[in-house]
PDB file of C-alpha atoms in Angstrom:
ATOM      1  CA  MET A   1      62.448  79.013 151.681  1.00  0.00           C
ATOM      2  CA  THR A   2      58.905  78.378 150.572  1.00  0.00           C
ATOM      3  CA  ASP A   3      56.255  81.087 150.854  1.00  0.00           C
ATOM      4  CA  ALA A   4      54.488  79.000 153.503  1.00  0.00           C
ATOM      5  CA  ALA A   5      57.666  79.024 155.650  1.00  0.00           C
ATOM      6  CA  ARG A   6      58.227  82.783 155.381  1.00  0.00           C
ATOM      7  CA  PRO A   7      57.236  84.751 158.482  1.00  0.00           C
ATOM      8  CA  VAL A   8      54.254  87.051 158.122  1.00  0.00           C
ATOM      9  CA  VAL A   9      55.352  90.616 158.825  1.00  0.00           C
ATOM     10  CA  PRO A  10      52.668  93.233 159.354  1.00  0.00           C
ATOM     11  CA  PRO A  11      53.081  96.759 157.971  1.00  0.00           C
ATOM     12  CA  ARG A  12      55.424  98.908 160.065  1.00  0.00           C
ATOM     13  CA  ALA A  13      52.543 101.099 161.139  1.00  0.00           C
ATOM     14  CA  ASP A  14      51.134  98.067 162.978  1.00  0.00           C
ATOM     15  CA  TRP A  15      54.356  97.211 164.827  1.00  0.00           C
ATOM     16  CA  PRO A  16      54.279  97.620 168.617  1.00  0.00           C
ATOM     17  CA  GLU A  17      56.135 100.572 170.106  1.00  0.00           C
ATOM     18  CA  PRO A  18      58.787  99.677 172.676  1.00  0.00           C
ATOM     19  CA  ALA A  19      58.595 101.413 176.028  1.00  0.00           C
ATOM     20  CA  PRO A  20      60.996 104.341 176.438  1.00  0.00           C
ATOM     21  CA  GLU A  21      64.418 103.164 177.572  1.00  0.00           C
ATOM     22  CA  THR A  22      65.762 104.406 180.904  1.00  0.00           C
ATOM     23  CA  ASP A  23      69.385 105.455 181.401  1.00  0.00           C
ATOM     24  CA  ALA A  24      70.013 102.138 183.147  1.00  0.00           C
ATOM     25  CA  GLY A  25      68.331 100.218 180.323  1.00  0.00           C
ATOM     26  CA  ALA A  26      70.376 102.054 177.687  1.00  0.00           C
ATOM     27  CA  ALA A  27      73.567 101.404 179.661  1.00  0.00           C
ATOM     28  CA  LEU A  28      72.708  97.707 179.947  1.00  0.00           C
ATOM     29  CA  THR A  29      72.031  97.526 176.204  1.00  0.00           C
ATOM     30  CA  ALA A  30      75.458  99.099 175.545  1.00  0.00           C
ATOM     31  CA  VAL A  31      77.052  96.583 177.953  1.00  0.00           C
ATOM     32  CA  ILE A  32      75.314  93.722 176.144  1.00  0.00           C
ATOM     33  CA  MET A  33      76.443  94.872 172.713  1.00  0.00           C
ATOM     34  CA  THR A  34      80.013  95.360 173.949  1.00  0.00           C
ATOM     35  CA  THR A  35      79.865  91.950 175.636  1.00  0.00           C
ATOM     36  CA  PHE A  36      78.943  90.344 172.304  1.00  0.00           C
ATOM     37  CA  ARG A  37      81.988  91.985 170.708  1.00  0.00           C
ATOM     38  CA  LEU A  38      84.206  91.069 173.672  1.00  0.00           C
ATOM     39  CA  ASN A  39      82.966  87.484 173.563  1.00  0.00           C
ATOM     40  CA  GLY A  40      83.985  87.241 169.911  1.00  0.00           C
ATOM     41  CA  ARG A  41      87.498  88.512 170.629  1.00  0.00           C
ATOM     42  CA  LEU A  42      87.846  86.243 173.675  1.00  0.00           C
ATOM     43  CA  MET A  43      86.655  83.220 171.702  1.00  0.00           C
ATOM     44  CA  ASP A  44      89.193  83.962 168.946  1.00  0.00           C
ATOM     45  CA  ALA A  45      92.004  84.170 171.501  1.00  0.00           C
ATOM     46  CA  ALA A  46      90.743  81.112 173.398  1.00  0.00           C
ATOM     47  CA  GLN A  47      90.601  79.044 170.207  1.00  0.00           C
ATOM     48  CA  ASP A  48      94.241  79.817 169.493  1.00  0.00           C
ATOM     49  CA  MET A  49      95.304  78.905 173.033  1.00  0.00           C
ATOM     50  CA  ALA A  50      93.075  75.819 173.250  1.00  0.00           C
ATOM     51  CA  GLY A  51      94.471  74.573 169.960  1.00  0.00           C
ATOM     52  CA  ARG A  52      97.932  74.396 171.508  1.00  0.00           C
ATOM     53  CA  GLY A  53      96.575  71.649 173.737  1.00  0.00           C
ATOM     54  CA  GLY A  54      94.687  69.939 170.932  1.00  0.00           C
ATOM     55  CA  LEU A  55      91.398  71.320 172.279  1.00  0.00           C
ATOM     56  CA  THR A  56      88.600  73.488 170.965  1.00  0.00           C
ATOM     57  CA  THR A  57      87.256  76.323 173.096  1.00  0.00           C
ATOM     58  CA  ALA A  58      84.130  74.264 173.847  1.00  0.00           C
ATOM     59  CA  TRP A  59      86.221  71.252 174.900  1.00  0.00           C
ATOM     60  CA  TRP A  60      88.382  73.512 177.080  1.00  0.00           C
ATOM     61  CA  GLN A  61      85.270  74.993 178.656  1.00  0.00           C
ATOM     62  CA  VAL A  62      83.793  71.584 179.502  1.00  0.00           C
ATOM     63  CA  ILE A  63      87.094  70.188 180.805  1.00  0.00           C
ATOM     64  CA  GLY A  64      87.430  73.393 182.837  1.00  0.00           C
ATOM     65  CA  GLY A  65      84.224  72.419 184.613  1.00  0.00           C
ATOM     66  CA  VAL A  66      85.806  69.241 185.998  1.00  0.00           C
ATOM     67  CA  LEU A  67      89.441  70.204 186.608  1.00  0.00           C
ATOM     68  CA  ASP A  68      88.974  70.531 190.357  1.00  0.00           C
ATOM     69  CA  GLU A  69      86.571  67.608 190.831  1.00  0.00           C
ATOM     70  CA  PRO A  70      84.324  65.263 188.852  1.00  0.00           C
ATOM     71  CA  ARG A  71      80.815  66.562 188.177  1.00  0.00           C
ATOM     72  CA  THR A  72      77.691  65.455 186.380  1.00  0.00           C
ATOM     73  CA  VAL A  73      77.090  66.815 182.902  1.00  0.00           C
ATOM     74  CA  ALA A  74      74.200  68.894 184.283  1.00  0.00           C
ATOM     75  CA  GLU A  75      76.475  70.384 186.962  1.00  0.00           C
ATOM     76  CA  VAL A  76      79.104  71.261 184.353  1.00  0.00           C
ATOM     77  CA  GLY A  77      76.416  72.938 182.258  1.00  0.00           C
ATOM     78  CA  ARG A  78      75.209  75.070 185.174  1.00  0.00           C
ATOM     79  CA  ARG A  79      78.750  75.927 186.251  1.00  0.00           C
ATOM     80  CA  MET A  80      79.911  76.886 182.759  1.00  0.00           C
ATOM     81  CA  GLY A  81      76.687  78.477 181.497  1.00  0.00           C
ATOM     82  CA  MET A  82      76.106  75.857 178.831  1.00  0.00           C
ATOM     83  CA  ALA A  83      73.108  73.747 177.861  1.00  0.00           C
ATOM     84  CA  ARG A  84      73.202  70.235 179.309  1.00  0.00           C
ATOM     85  CA  GLN A  85      72.728  68.671 175.856  1.00  0.00           C
ATOM     86  CA  GLY A  86      75.693  70.573 174.461  1.00  0.00           C
ATOM     87  CA  VAL A  87      77.842  69.567 177.412  1.00  0.00           C
ATOM     88  CA  GLN A  88      76.765  65.948 176.911  1.00  0.00           C
ATOM     89  CA  ARG A  89      77.851  65.948 173.256  1.00  0.00           C
ATOM     90  CA  ILE A  90      81.213  67.493 174.125  1.00  0.00           C
ATOM     91  CA  ALA A  91      81.712  65.208 177.137  1.00  0.00           C
ATOM     92  CA  ASP A  92      81.138  62.166 174.918  1.00  0.00           C
ATOM     93  CA  LEU A  93      83.761  63.483 172.478  1.00  0.00           C
ATOM     94  CA  LEU A  94      86.223  64.146 175.303  1.00  0.00           C
ATOM     95  CA  VAL A  95      85.707  60.629 176.634  1.00  0.00           C
ATOM     96  CA  ALA A  96      86.125  59.131 173.142  1.00  0.00           C
ATOM     97  CA  ARG A  97      89.434  61.001 172.795  1.00  0.00           C
ATOM     98  CA  GLY A  98      90.683  59.976 176.238  1.00  0.00           C
ATOM     99  CA  LEU A  99      90.670  63.517 177.628  1.00  0.00           C
ATOM    100  CA  ALA A 100      87.917  62.725 180.154  1.00  0.00           C
ATOM    101  CA  GLU A 101      86.180  59.685 181.570  1.00  0.00           C
ATOM    102  CA  TYR A 102      82.857  58.799 183.102  1.00  0.00           C
ATOM    103  CA  ARG A 103      82.878  57.506 186.662  1.00  0.00           C
ATOM    104  CA  PRO A 104      80.137  56.018 188.796  1.00  0.00           C
ATOM    105  CA  ASN A 105      78.216  58.570 190.829  1.00  0.00           C
ATOM    106  CA  PRO A 106      77.520  57.382 194.378  1.00  0.00           C
ATOM    107  CA  ALA A 107      74.722  59.965 194.668  1.00  0.00           C
ATOM    108  CA  HIS A 108      72.904  58.950 191.482  1.00  0.00           C
ATOM    109  CA  ARG A 109      72.943  55.670 189.551  1.00  0.00           C
ATOM    110  CA  ARG A 110      72.175  57.109 186.117  1.00  0.00           C
ATOM    111  CA  ALA A 111      73.966  60.484 186.196  1.00  0.00           C
ATOM    112  CA  LYS A 112      77.607  59.521 185.847  1.00  0.00           C
ATOM    113  CA  LEU A 113      80.383  61.863 186.888  1.00  0.00           C
ATOM    114  CA  LEU A 114      82.615  63.389 184.232  1.00  0.00           C
ATOM    115  CA  ALA A 115      86.255  63.493 185.290  1.00  0.00           C
ATOM    116  CA  CYS A 116      89.405  64.803 183.639  1.00  0.00           C
ATOM    117  CA  THR A 117      92.071  62.232 182.703  1.00  0.00           C
ATOM    118  CA  GLU A 118      95.840  62.776 182.745  1.00  0.00           C
ATOM    119  CA  ALA A 119      95.653  63.418 178.991  1.00  0.00           C
ATOM    120  CA  GLY A 120      92.991  66.061 179.659  1.00  0.00           C
ATOM    121  CA  TYR A 121      95.083  67.730 182.351  1.00  0.00           C
ATOM    122  CA  HIS A 122      98.051  67.707 179.968  1.00  0.00           C
ATOM    123  CA  ALA A 123      96.016  69.320 177.185  1.00  0.00           C
ATOM    124  CA  VAL A 124      94.795  72.035 179.559  1.00  0.00           C
ATOM    125  CA  ARG A 125      98.355  72.603 180.802  1.00  0.00           C
ATOM    126  CA  GLN A 126      99.508  73.158 177.219  1.00  0.00           C
ATOM    127  CA  ALA A 127      96.734  75.700 176.683  1.00  0.00           C
ATOM    128  CA  SER A 128      97.579  77.359 180.007  1.00  0.00           C
ATOM    129  CA  VAL A 129     101.196  77.823 178.956  1.00  0.00           C
ATOM    130  CA  ALA A 130      99.855  80.201 176.301  1.00  0.00           C
ATOM    131  CA  GLN A 131      96.937  81.570 178.344  1.00  0.00           C
ATOM    132  CA  HIS A 132      98.837  82.803 181.397  1.00  0.00           C
ATOM    133  CA  PRO A 133     101.200  85.209 179.561  1.00  0.00           C
ATOM    134  CA  TRP A 134      98.295  86.356 177.366  1.00  0.00           C
ATOM    135  CA  ALA A 135      96.143  87.071 180.456  1.00  0.00           C
ATOM    136  CA  ASP A 136      99.053  88.875 182.128  1.00  0.00           C
ATOM    137  CA  ARG A 137      99.603  91.053 179.033  1.00  0.00           C
ATOM    138  CA  ILE A 138      95.926  91.945 178.525  1.00  0.00           C
ATOM    139  CA  GLY A 139      95.304  92.250 182.272  1.00  0.00           C
ATOM    140  CA  SER A 140      98.230  94.660 182.675  1.00  0.00           C
ATOM    141  CA  ALA A 141      96.948  96.786 179.797  1.00  0.00           C
ATOM    142  CA  VAL A 142      93.559  97.172 181.507  1.00  0.00           C
ATOM    143  CA  GLY A 143      94.638  97.100 185.159  1.00  0.00           C
ATOM    144  CA  ALA A 144      93.838  94.716 187.985  1.00  0.00           C
ATOM    145  CA  ASP A 145      91.641  97.195 189.893  1.00  0.00           C
ATOM    146  CA  ASP A 146      89.478  97.934 186.834  1.00  0.00           C
ATOM    147  CA  LEU A 147      89.215  94.221 186.051  1.00  0.00           C
ATOM    148  CA  ARG A 148      88.129  93.428 189.624  1.00  0.00           C
ATOM    149  CA  ALA A 149      85.512  96.208 189.415  1.00  0.00           C
ATOM    150  CA  ALA A 150      84.277  94.824 186.078  1.00  0.00           C
ATOM    151  CA  LEU A 151      84.128  91.334 187.556  1.00  0.00           C
ATOM    152  CA  GLY A 152      81.990  92.605 190.420  1.00  0.00           C
ATOM    153  CA  VAL A 153      79.551  94.219 187.990  1.00  0.00           C
ATOM    154  CA  MET A 154      79.484  91.080 185.839  1.00  0.00           C
ATOM    155  CA  GLN A 155      78.718  88.934 188.879  1.00  0.00           C
ATOM    156  CA  ARG A 156      75.872  91.290 189.836  1.00  0.00           C
ATOM    157  CA  LEU A 157      74.501  91.069 186.294  1.00  0.00           C
ATOM    158  CA  VAL A 158      74.615  87.273 186.403  1.00  0.00           C
ATOM    159  CA  ASP A 159      72.837  87.291 189.765  1.00  0.00           C
ATOM    160  CA  ALA A 160      70.174  89.707 188.458  1.00  0.00           C
ATOM    161  CA  LEU A 161      69.639  87.654 185.286  1.00  0.00           C
ATOM    162  CA  GLU A 162      69.470  84.365 187.146  1.00  0.00           C
ATOM    163  CA  GLY A 163      67.066  85.885 189.669  1.00  0.00           C
ATOM    164  CA  ASP A 164      64.917  87.140 186.778  1.00  0.00           C
ATOM    165  CA  GLY A 165      64.728  83.712 185.188  1.00  0.00           C
ATOM    166  CA  ALA A 166      67.301  84.919 182.632  1.00  0.00           C
ATOM    167  CA  ALA A 167      64.618  85.207 179.950  1.00  0.00           C
ATOM    168  CA  ALA A 168      63.572  88.403 178.236  1.00  0.00           C
ATOM    169  CA  ARG A 169      59.947  89.073 178.966  1.00  0.00           C
TER     170      ARG A 169
END
C-alpha cells in the first residue's frame, strides 16, 4: 500500500468518544458478536450439507429463494437478505449448470423470473437428506421452545433493523 493510500489516523487524544452504552445496547452488541460466531458455525455446517448436493452455501441460499415459486433476482435478494448483484451472479451460475432457469415474467418484460429445475430440486433434496437429521440433533440439544423464543427475538430484530433503514448511523 502506498503512503498516499494509507488512511490518515489522528492521535488517540483527538478520537471521538462514543456515547455511554445502555444495558440494551450492550446486550445487542453481545447478540451481534455471538451471531457472527454462530453464522460462522452455521456456514461451515451448511457448506458440508450443500456439498452433498453439489451446491455451495450461496447456491443453496439462492435456490432456496425459488423452491416454492419462481421469483425475480431482486425478490430473491430481499427474501434471502442478499445483495441483488450477488444473487444475479449466483443465479447465472445456477442457470449455466442447469440447476435453475430463467422464465418470462408476465409482470415485467426485463426482470425475468428465476425458477428451480428438476436438477436443482434434486440437489436440494440431497442436501436436505443431511440437513434434516443435523437440524433434529442440534434442535433437540437446544430445545424447540428455546428455539421458537430465539426466532421471535430474531424476527423482532430484523423488523427493528429494517424499520431503522438497517444502517448504523
